[in-house]
Coordinates of C-alpha atoms in Angstrom, one line a residue:
Chain I
X1 CA 2.2 16.4 5.8
X2 CA 0.1 19.3 7.0
X3 CA 0.0 22.6 5.1
X4 CA -1.8 25.7 6.3
X5 CA -4.3 27.3 3.9
X6 CA -4.1 31.1 4.4
X7 CA -7.6 32.0 3.1
X8 CA -9.5 29.0 4.4
X9 CA -7.7 29.5 7.7
X10 CA -7.0 25.9 8.6
X11 CA -4.3 23.3 8.0
X12 CA -5.0 20.3 5.7
X13 CA -3.1 17.2 4.7
X14 CA -1.4 18.0 1.4
X15 CA -1.6 14.4 0.2
X16 CA -5.3 14.1 0.9
X17 CA -6.0 17.3 -1.1
X18 CA -3.6 16.2 -3.9
X19 CA -5.4 12.8 -4.0
X20 CA -8.8 14.4 -4.2
X21 CA -7.5 16.6 -7.1
X22 CA -6.2 13.5 -8.9
X23 CA -9.4 11.5 -8.5
X24 CA -11.7 14.3 -9.5
X25 CA -9.4 15.3 -12.3
X26 CA -9.5 11.7 -13.6
X27 CA -13.3 11.7 -13.6
X28 CA -13.3 15.1 -15.2
X29 CA -11.0 14.2 -18.0
X30 CA -12.8 10.9 -18.6
X31 CA -16.3 12.4 -18.9
X32 CA -15.4 15.8 -20.1
X33 CA -17.0 17.5 -17.1
X34 CA -15.5 20.0 -14.7
X35 CA -16.1 17.8 -11.6
X36 CA -17.2 20.7 -9.4
X37 CA -20.2 18.8 -8.3
X38 CA -17.8 16.2 -6.8
X39 CA -15.0 18.5 -5.6
X40 CA -17.0 21.2 -3.8
X41 CA -18.9 18.7 -1.5
X42 CA -15.5 16.9 -0.9
X43 CA -13.8 20.1 0.2
X44 CA -16.7 21.0 2.5
X45 CA -16.5 17.6 3.9
X46 CA -12.9 18.0 5.0
X47 CA -13.8 21.2 6.8
X48 CA -13.1 24.0 4.3
X49 CA -15.7 26.7 4.5
X50 CA -18.3 26.3 1.7
X51 CA -17.7 29.8 0.3
X52 CA -13.9 29.2 0.0
X53 CA -14.5 25.8 -1.5
X54 CA -16.8 27.1 -4.2
X55 CA -14.4 30.0 -5.1
X56 CA -11.2 27.9 -5.1
X57 CA -12.7 24.9 -7.0
X58 CA -13.5 27.3 -9.8
X59 CA -9.7 27.8 -10.5
X60 CA -9.1 24.0 -10.2
X61 CA -11.8 23.3 -12.8
X62 CA -10.3 26.0 -15.0
X63 CA -6.9 24.2 -14.9
X64 CA -8.2 20.7 -15.6
X65 CA -10.7 21.8 -18.3
X66 CA -7.9 23.8 -20.0
X67 CA -5.6 20.7 -20.1
X68 CA -8.6 18.6 -21.3
X69 CA -9.6 21.2 -23.9
X70 CA -6.1 21.4 -25.3
X71 CA -6.2 17.6 -25.9
X72 CA -9.6 17.9 -27.6
X73 CA -8.4 20.9 -29.6
X74 CA -5.6 18.9 -31.1
X75 CA -8.1 16.2 -32.1
X76 CA -10.2 19.0 -33.7
X77 CA -13.1 18.0 -31.5
X78 CA -14.1 21.5 -30.4
X79 CA -17.0 23.5 -31.9
X80 CA -16.0 27.1 -31.1
X81 CA -19.1 28.6 -32.7
X82 CA -21.4 26.5 -30.6
X83 CA -19.3 27.3 -27.4
X84 CA -19.5 31.0 -28.0
X85 CA -23.3 30.9 -28.6
X86 CA -23.8 29.0 -25.4
X87 CA -21.5 31.4 -23.6
X88 CA -23.4 34.5 -24.7
X89 CA -26.5 33.3 -22.9
X90 CA -24.5 31.7 -20.1
X91 CA -23.3 35.1 -18.9
X92 CA -26.9 36.3 -18.4
X93 CA -27.7 33.1 -16.6
X94 CA -24.7 33.5 -14.3
X95 CA -25.6 37.1 -13.4
X96 CA -29.2 36.0 -12.6
X97 CA -27.8 33.1 -10.5
X98 CA -25.4 35.3 -8.5
X99 CA -28.2 37.7 -7.7
X100 CA -30.4 34.9 -6.4
X101 CA -27.4 33.3 -4.5
X102 CA -26.9 36.5 -2.5
X103 CA -30.6 36.8 -1.7
X104 CA -30.9 33.2 -0.5
X105 CA -27.8 33.4 1.6
X106 CA -29.2 36.4 3.4
X107 CA -32.4 34.4 4.1
X108 CA -30.4 31.5 5.5
X109 CA -32.0 29.2 2.9
X110 CA -29.0 28.8 0.5
X111 CA -28.0 25.4 1.9
X112 CA -31.6 24.1 1.3
X113 CA -31.8 25.4 -2.2
X114 CA -28.4 24.0 -3.1
X115 CA -29.4 20.7 -1.5
X116 CA -32.7 20.5 -3.3
X117 CA -31.3 21.6 -6.7
X118 CA -28.5 19.0 -6.4
X119 CA -31.1 16.3 -5.7
X120 CA -33.5 17.2 -8.4
X121 CA -31.0 17.9 -11.1
X122 CA -28.6 15.1 -10.4
X123 CA -31.2 12.3 -10.0
X124 CA -33.2 13.5 -13.0
X125 CA -30.1 13.9 -15.3
X126 CA -28.5 10.8 -13.9
X127 CA -31.7 8.7 -14.3
X128 CA -32.0 9.9 -17.9
X129 CA -28.5 9.0 -18.7
X130 CA -28.7 5.6 -17.1
X131 CA -31.8 4.8 -19.0
X132 CA -30.3 5.8 -22.3
X133 CA -27.0 4.0 -21.5
X134 CA -28.7 0.8 -20.6
X135 CA -30.7 0.8 -23.8
X136 CA -27.5 1.3 -25.8
X137 CA -25.8 -1.4 -23.8
X138 CA -28.7 -3.8 -24.6
X139 CA -28.6 -3.0 -28.3
X140 CA -24.9 -3.7 -28.3
X141 CA -25.5 -7.1 -26.6
X142 CA -28.0 -8.1 -29.2
X143 CA -25.4 -7.3 -31.9
X144 CA -27.3 -4.3 -33.3
X145 CA -25.2 -1.3 -34.2
X146 CA -25.3 1.5 -31.7
X147 CA -27.3 4.2 -33.2
X148 CA -25.4 7.3 -32.3
X149 CA -27.1 9.7 -34.7
X150 CA -30.4 9.2 -36.1
X151 CA -30.4 11.6 -39.0
X152 CA -34.1 11.4 -39.7
X153 CA -35.2 11.7 -36.1
X154 CA -36.1 15.3 -35.5
X155 CA -37.7 16.3 -32.2
X156 CA -39.7 19.5 -31.5
X157 CA -36.4 21.4 -30.9
X158 CA -35.7 21.2 -34.6
X159 CA -38.9 22.9 -35.5
X160 CA -37.9 26.2 -33.9
X161 CA -37.0 29.3 -36.0
X162 CA -33.7 31.2 -36.1
X163 CA -31.8 28.3 -37.4
X164 CA -28.0 28.3 -37.4
X165 CA -25.4 25.9 -38.9
X166 CA -22.6 24.6 -36.7
X167 CA -20.1 23.2 -39.1
X168 CA -17.8 21.3 -36.8
X169 CA -20.7 19.5 -35.1
X170 CA -22.5 19.0 -38.4
X171 CA -25.8 20.2 -36.9
X172 CA -28.4 22.7 -38.1
X173 CA -30.5 24.0 -35.2
X174 CA -32.4 27.0 -33.9
X175 CA -30.4 29.5 -31.7
X176 CA -33.3 29.5 -29.2
X177 CA -32.5 26.1 -27.5
X178 CA -28.8 26.9 -27.7
X179 CA -29.4 30.1 -25.7
X180 CA -31.8 28.4 -23.4
X181 CA -29.2 25.7 -22.5
X182 CA -26.5 28.3 -22.1
X183 CA -28.7 30.3 -19.7
X184 CA -29.6 27.3 -17.6
X185 CA -26.0 26.2 -17.3
X186 CA -24.9 29.7 -16.3
X187 CA -27.7 30.0 -13.8
X188 CA -27.3 26.6 -12.2
X189 CA -23.6 27.0 -12.1
X190 CA -23.8 30.2 -10.1
X191 CA -26.3 28.8 -7.7
X192 CA -24.7 25.4 -7.1
X193 CA -21.1 26.5 -7.5
X194 CA -20.4 24.1 -10.3
X195 CA -19.3 24.4 -13.9
X196 CA -22.3 22.5 -15.1
X197 CA -20.5 20.2 -17.5
X198 CA -22.4 17.1 -16.4
X199 CA -25.6 18.9 -17.3
X200 CA -24.4 20.5 -20.5
X201 CA -23.1 17.3 -22.1
X202 CA -26.4 15.4 -21.9
X203 CA -28.4 18.5 -22.9
X204 CA -26.3 19.0 -26.0
X205 CA -26.6 15.3 -26.9
X206 CA -30.4 14.9 -26.2
X207 CA -31.7 18.3 -27.3
X208 CA -29.4 19.5 -30.0
X209 CA -28.1 16.1 -31.1
X210 CA -24.5 17.3 -31.0
X211 CA -22.3 14.3 -31.9
X212 CA -20.3 12.7 -29.1
X213 CA -17.1 13.5 -31.0
X214 CA -17.4 17.3 -30.4
X215 CA -19.7 17.4 -27.4
X216 CA -17.0 16.9 -24.7
X217 CA -14.4 19.3 -26.2
X218 CA -17.0 22.0 -26.7
X219 CA -18.3 21.6 -23.1
X220 CA -14.7 21.9 -21.9
X221 CA -14.1 25.2 -23.7
X222 CA -17.3 26.5 -22.1
X223 CA -16.4 25.3 -18.7
X224 CA -12.9 26.8 -19.1
X225 CA -14.2 30.2 -19.9
X226 CA -16.9 30.3 -17.2
X227 CA -14.6 28.9 -14.5
X228 CA -11.7 31.2 -15.4
X229 CA -14.0 34.3 -15.2
X230 CA -15.6 32.9 -12.0
X231 CA -12.1 32.7 -10.4
X232 CA -11.4 36.3 -11.2
X233 CA -14.8 37.4 -10.1
X234 CA -14.7 35.5 -6.8
X235 CA -11.2 36.9 -6.1
X236 CA -12.1 40.5 -6.9
X237 CA -15.4 40.6 -5.0
X238 CA -15.3 38.1 -2.1
X239 CA -11.6 37.6 -1.7
X240 CA -12.3 33.9 -1.1
X241 CA -10.0 32.2 -3.5
X242 CA -7.3 30.3 -1.6
X243 CA -4.3 30.2 -4.0
X244 CA -2.5 27.5 -2.0
X245 CA -5.5 25.2 -1.9
X246 CA -6.1 26.0 -5.6
X247 CA -2.5 25.1 -6.6
X248 CA -2.6 21.7 -4.8
X249 CA -5.9 20.9 -6.4
X250 CA -4.7 22.0 -9.9
X251 CA -1.6 19.9 -9.8
X252 CA -3.6 16.8 -8.8
X253 CA -6.4 17.8 -11.2
X254 CA -4.4 18.2 -14.4
X255 CA -2.5 15.0 -13.9
X256 CA -5.6 13.1 -13.2
X257 CA -7.4 14.7 -16.2
X258 CA -4.6 13.4 -18.5
X259 CA -5.2 9.8 -17.5
X260 CA -8.9 10.4 -17.5
X261 CA -8.9 11.6 -21.1
X262 CA -7.0 8.5 -22.2
X263 CA -9.3 6.1 -20.4
X264 CA -12.3 7.9 -21.8
X265 CA -11.1 7.5 -25.3
X266 CA -10.7 3.7 -24.9
X267 CA -14.3 3.3 -23.9
X268 CA -17.4 3.2 -26.0
X269 CA -19.4 6.5 -25.8
X270 CA -22.5 4.7 -24.6
X271 CA -20.8 2.9 -21.8
X272 CA -19.1 6.2 -20.8
X273 CA -22.5 7.9 -20.6
X274 CA -23.9 5.1 -18.6
X275 CA -21.1 5.4 -16.1
X276 CA -21.4 9.1 -15.8
X277 CA -25.1 8.7 -15.4
X278 CA -24.5 6.3 -12.5
X279 CA -22.1 8.7 -10.9
X280 CA -24.3 11.7 -11.2
X281 CA -27.3 9.7 -9.9
X282 CA -25.3 8.4 -6.9
X283 CA -24.3 12.0 -5.9
X284 CA -27.9 13.1 -6.2
X285 CA -29.0 10.2 -3.9
X286 CA -26.3 11.2 -1.4
X287 CA -27.7 14.8 -1.3
X288 CA -31.3 13.5 -0.9
X289 CA -30.1 11.3 2.0
X290 CA -28.6 14.4 3.7
X291 CA -31.9 16.4 3.4
X292 CA -34.1 13.6 4.7
X293 CA -32.1 12.0 7.5
X294 CA -32.0 14.0 10.7
X295 CA -28.7 15.8 10.9
X296 CA -26.3 15.0 13.8
X297 CA -26.8 18.6 15.0
X298 CA -29.9 20.6 14.3
X299 CA -27.9 23.8 14.9
X300 CA -25.2 25.3 12.7
X301 CA -23.1 28.4 12.6
X302 CA -22.5 30.9 9.9
X303 CA -20.1 33.9 10.2
X304 CA -22.1 37.0 9.2
X305 CA -19.2 39.4 9.4
X306 CA -15.7 39.4 11.0
X307 CA -16.6 42.3 13.3
Chain H
X1 CA -19.4 70.0 50.5
X2 CA -16.1 70.3 48.8
X3 CA -14.5 68.6 51.7
X4 CA -16.9 65.8 51.6
X5 CA -16.2 65.3 47.9
X6 CA -12.5 65.3 48.6
X7 CA -13.0 62.7 51.2
X8 CA -15.0 60.5 48.8
X9 CA -12.4 61.0 46.1
X10 CA -9.6 60.1 48.5
X11 CA -11.5 56.9 49.4
X12 CA -12.1 56.1 45.8
X13 CA -8.4 56.5 45.0
X14 CA -7.4 54.7 48.1
X15 CA -9.7 51.8 47.3
X16 CA -7.2 49.8 45.1
X17 CA -4.5 50.3 47.7
X18 CA -6.8 48.5 50.1
X19 CA -5.7 45.3 48.4
X20 CA -2.5 43.8 49.7
X21 CA -1.3 42.2 46.5
X22 CA -0.8 42.7 42.8
X23 CA -0.2 40.4 39.8
X24 CA 2.8 40.1 37.6
X25 CA 2.3 38.0 34.5
X26 CA 4.2 37.1 31.4
X27 CA 3.3 35.1 28.3
X28 CA 5.7 32.6 26.8
X29 CA 5.2 34.2 23.4
X30 CA 3.5 37.5 22.5
X31 CA 3.2 36.8 18.9
X32 CA 2.1 33.5 17.2
X33 CA 3.2 33.4 13.6
X34 CA 1.0 31.3 11.4
X35 CA 3.2 29.7 8.8
X36 CA 2.6 26.9 6.3
X37 CA 3.2 24.2 8.9
X38 CA 1.2 25.8 11.7
X39 CA -1.0 23.3 13.4
X40 CA -1.8 25.1 16.6
X41 CA 0.2 26.1 19.7
X42 CA 0.0 26.1 23.5
X43 CA 0.9 29.5 25.1
X44 CA 2.1 29.4 28.6
X45 CA 1.3 32.3 31.0
X46 CA 3.6 32.6 34.0
X47 CA 2.8 34.8 36.9
X48 CA 3.4 35.6 40.6
X49 CA 1.4 37.2 43.3
X50 CA 3.4 40.1 44.8
X51 CA 2.7 41.8 48.1
X52 CA 1.9 45.5 47.7
X53 CA 3.7 48.1 49.8
X54 CA 2.9 47.2 53.3
X55 CA 0.5 44.6 52.2
X56 CA 0.2 41.1 53.6
X57 CA -0.2 38.0 51.4
X58 CA -3.2 35.7 52.0
X59 CA -2.9 32.0 52.1
X60 CA -5.3 30.6 49.5
X61 CA -5.5 32.2 46.1
X62 CA -7.6 31.2 43.2
X63 CA -6.9 32.3 39.6
X64 CA -9.1 32.9 36.6
X65 CA -7.6 33.5 33.1
X66 CA -9.9 34.6 30.3
X67 CA -8.4 34.7 26.8
X68 CA -10.6 36.1 24.1
X69 CA -9.9 36.4 20.4
X70 CA -11.0 39.0 17.8
X71 CA -14.7 39.6 17.7
X72 CA -17.0 38.4 15.0
X73 CA -20.8 38.3 14.3
X74 CA -22.3 34.9 13.8
X75 CA -25.6 33.4 13.2
X76 CA -26.8 30.2 14.9
X77 CA -29.4 28.5 12.9
X78 CA -31.8 25.7 13.9
X79 CA -33.1 23.1 11.5
X80 CA -36.4 21.3 11.7
X81 CA -38.3 18.9 9.5
X82 CA -40.6 20.6 7.1
X83 CA -42.5 18.5 4.6
X84 CA -40.0 15.6 5.1
X85 CA -36.8 17.5 4.6
X86 CA -34.6 19.4 7.1
X87 CA -34.7 23.2 6.7
X88 CA -33.3 26.1 8.7
X89 CA -36.4 27.4 10.5
X90 CA -35.0 29.7 13.1
X91 CA -31.9 31.7 13.8
X92 CA -30.3 34.1 16.2
X93 CA -27.4 36.5 15.5
X94 CA -24.6 36.7 18.0
X95 CA -23.2 40.2 17.7
X96 CA -19.6 41.0 18.2
X97 CA -18.8 38.0 20.3
X98 CA -15.2 36.6 20.6
X99 CA -14.2 34.3 17.8
X100 CA -12.1 32.5 20.4
X101 CA -12.8 32.2 24.2
X102 CA -10.9 30.2 26.7
X103 CA -11.6 30.4 30.4
X104 CA -9.2 28.5 32.6
X105 CA -9.0 28.3 36.4
X106 CA -7.2 26.4 39.1
X107 CA -10.3 24.9 40.6
X108 CA -14.0 24.5 39.8
X109 CA -15.6 27.9 39.2
X110 CA -18.2 27.4 41.9
X111 CA -15.5 27.2 44.6
X112 CA -13.9 30.5 43.6
X113 CA -16.6 33.0 44.7
X114 CA -20.3 33.3 45.2
X115 CA -22.6 33.3 42.2
X116 CA -23.3 37.0 42.4
X117 CA -19.6 37.9 42.3
X118 CA -18.9 35.5 39.4
X119 CA -21.8 36.9 37.4
X120 CA -20.7 40.5 37.9
X121 CA -17.1 39.8 36.9
X122 CA -18.2 37.5 34.0
X123 CA -16.2 34.5 35.4
X124 CA -16.9 31.3 33.6
X125 CA -18.6 30.4 30.3
X126 CA -22.0 30.7 31.9
X127 CA -21.4 34.2 33.1
X128 CA -19.7 35.5 29.9
X129 CA -21.9 37.9 28.1
X130 CA -22.7 36.8 24.5
X131 CA -24.8 39.5 23.0
X132 CA -27.7 38.3 20.8
X133 CA -29.8 40.3 18.5
X134 CA -33.4 39.6 19.3
X135 CA -35.4 41.5 16.7
X136 CA -34.4 45.1 17.1
X137 CA -33.0 44.6 20.6
X138 CA -29.5 43.5 21.8
X139 CA -29.4 41.4 24.9
X140 CA -27.8 38.3 26.4
X141 CA -30.4 35.8 27.2
X142 CA -30.5 33.3 30.1
X143 CA -27.8 30.7 30.4
X144 CA -29.9 27.8 29.3
X145 CA -31.2 29.5 26.2
X146 CA -31.0 26.8 23.5
X147 CA -29.4 29.0 20.9
X148 CA -26.7 30.1 23.4
X149 CA -26.1 26.5 24.4
X150 CA -25.9 25.4 20.8
X151 CA -23.6 28.3 19.9
X152 CA -21.1 27.4 22.7
X153 CA -21.3 23.7 21.9
X154 CA -20.6 24.3 18.2
X155 CA -17.7 26.7 19.0
X156 CA -16.4 24.0 21.5
X157 CA -16.5 21.4 18.7
X158 CA -14.2 23.7 16.6
X159 CA -11.9 24.0 19.6
X160 CA -12.5 27.7 19.7
X161 CA -14.4 28.0 23.0
X162 CA -13.5 26.1 26.1
X163 CA -13.4 26.1 29.8
X164 CA -11.0 24.1 32.1
X165 CA -10.5 24.1 35.8
X166 CA -7.2 22.2 35.5
X167 CA -5.2 24.4 33.2
X168 CA -3.9 26.7 35.9
X169 CA -1.4 25.3 38.4
X170 CA 0.0 27.0 41.4
X171 CA 3.7 26.0 41.6
X172 CA 4.1 27.6 45.0
X173 CA 1.4 29.4 46.9
X174 CA 2.1 32.6 44.9
X175 CA 3.7 31.4 41.6
X176 CA 1.4 30.0 38.9
X177 CA 1.5 28.7 35.4
X178 CA -1.5 28.6 33.0
X179 CA -1.6 27.0 29.6
X180 CA -3.7 28.6 26.9
X181 CA -4.4 26.5 23.8
X182 CA -4.5 28.3 20.5
X183 CA -5.9 26.0 17.8
X184 CA -4.9 26.0 14.2
X185 CA -8.2 27.5 13.1
X186 CA -7.9 30.5 15.5
X187 CA -8.5 33.8 13.6
X188 CA -5.7 36.2 13.2
X189 CA -5.7 39.4 15.3
X190 CA -5.3 40.5 18.8
X191 CA -6.1 38.2 21.7
X192 CA -6.8 39.7 25.1
X193 CA -5.8 37.8 28.2
X194 CA -7.5 38.9 31.4
X195 CA -6.1 37.5 34.7
X196 CA -8.2 37.8 37.9
X197 CA -6.9 36.8 41.3
X198 CA -9.5 35.8 44.0
X199 CA -9.1 35.2 47.7
X200 CA -11.7 34.4 50.2
X201 CA -14.6 34.7 47.7
X202 CA -13.6 38.2 46.4
X203 CA -11.4 39.5 43.6
X204 CA -8.2 41.0 45.0
X205 CA -6.2 41.8 42.0
X206 CA -6.6 41.9 38.2
X207 CA -4.2 42.5 35.3
X208 CA -4.3 42.1 31.5
X209 CA -1.9 41.1 28.8
X210 CA -2.3 40.3 25.1
X211 CA -0.8 38.3 22.3
X212 CA -1.2 38.5 18.5
X213 CA -1.9 35.8 16.0
X214 CA -0.5 36.9 12.7
X215 CA 0.2 35.3 9.4
X216 CA 3.9 35.2 8.3
X217 CA 5.9 34.3 5.2
X218 CA 4.0 33.2 2.2
X219 CA 0.7 33.0 4.1
X220 CA 0.9 36.6 5.0
X221 CA 1.7 37.5 1.4
X222 CA -1.2 35.5 0.0
X223 CA -3.7 37.0 2.4
X224 CA -2.5 40.6 1.8
X225 CA -2.6 40.3 -1.9
X226 CA -6.0 38.6 -1.9
X227 CA -7.4 41.5 0.2
X228 CA -5.6 44.5 -1.2
X229 CA -5.3 43.5 -4.9
X230 CA -8.3 41.2 -5.4
X231 CA -8.5 41.6 -9.2
X232 CA -4.7 41.1 -9.8
X233 CA -4.8 38.1 -7.4
X234 CA -7.7 36.6 -9.3
X235 CA -5.9 37.1 -12.6
X236 CA -2.7 35.6 -11.2
X237 CA -4.6 32.6 -9.9
X238 CA -6.3 32.2 -13.3
X239 CA -3.0 32.5 -15.2
X240 CA -1.5 29.9 -12.8
X241 CA -4.4 27.6 -13.6
X242 CA -3.9 28.0 -17.4
X243 CA -0.1 27.5 -17.0
X244 CA -0.5 24.3 -15.0
X245 CA -3.1 23.1 -17.4
X246 CA -0.9 23.7 -20.4
X247 CA 2.2 22.2 -18.7
X248 CA 0.3 19.0 -17.9
X249 CA -1.0 18.8 -21.5
X250 CA 2.5 19.4 -22.9
X251 CA 4.2 17.0 -20.5
X252 CA 1.8 14.2 -21.2
X253 CA 1.6 14.8 -25.0
X254 CA 2.3 11.6 -26.9
X255 CA 1.7 12.7 -30.5

């Protein structure tokens, strides 16, 4: 069944889009990520203009992270203080990112920068997670206990000043790396059109040693706030949010996320991280392939203005 | 002097009357409403060639229908390999060109008139002026300019530009029917239809009509609210996201 998208200006198959929402929602609920890094390329692939995709995906991510966040909230697995600290720096990062986004778009190099950032970030983060996940898997095979938290092991991050205590996560860290991570997430999110959950989760685990119990719920709260405000900002400034597309994605997304959260809870955290690592790495390789292999058409069009 | 001017003026005014025929055309639909199940439409243009007062009809008419959609400015970019990866290295801006362009005829364009006449009257895709911004200048380049060719090819792939010499049919020697495809991704706005009648290698009559592509129903409502009340629209979309998220969470709650 075809349905016409008023802002994207083209008809799409409603079941295809609903299915995409379900699939990405499932992954997002399972790993506690927004799933923008999967959904945005998928929408562009079925012909929706990139700008409309980025803007509409924001609202879809807001919906699925809200339903996920509610589940984690009930389990008391959300560290609000940590989320707010990350958010305060994230806003600055987003503003910087939006400024660079506009500049690069005018120079016709936005696609390249998005492509290269996807490759570098996804392969690096994915590789790290696979490495960590495999080691944990090996330890489990040998019958050793999975060492989730090593209370004694402090890295250089813990030597920084301005220390703060985050009670829910049971960590005592400097505010500087928290702000740094928040800034990076906001910046990268604006440039790449993603919530940044897949980056945030490993960064919180590896740099701040946030326990797995609270990391996903906290990341979801942050994703929810950034994506909800991104929706409003995109709608108010660029008029690019397609409400019809958004609703179809949301309905699929929230249902998928529910099942994803359940599946995620049945799995060991190490295995979950390994799987997410593989997924992130695969998407990174996909983008690398696109940059290196000669495109079907060397030429492309971009609408500068509707006049 | 005045007399000579008057004669010249009389000739100028009389010039159109020198033609023996005029065109009467009608579109099957003057307004295409884009609704939620819109997947494109074929408009039909009917027309007849009528003799003008005292005129005599010729035997072999050729017809050119040019339909052009709302104008837009686009940039055509070319990629090349730089340090192993593909990067946009060059671009040209096409200024205020039609977002949609269909040129249909009843026979191959070369058989309608001489190249000079075709070029002057912008008949055919090759002769249609697509203005490019080259540095500070505005000009249309040669037909085989690679950016121009790429632009037309990309538009053709989107079904927005096209040329066909079989879409016009003469039912009798003076009654014709032309079919104008309007794809689902056609922009909303006014579409101009220019109809030119040729005989013996020259244009003998010309007329114009138009149709509108507009959004209707919920589509129209969504577009209007997103344009006129962006902030409210954004807040509404966000609230909808939260509501759907909460509903799903409540519906699937087990504890």
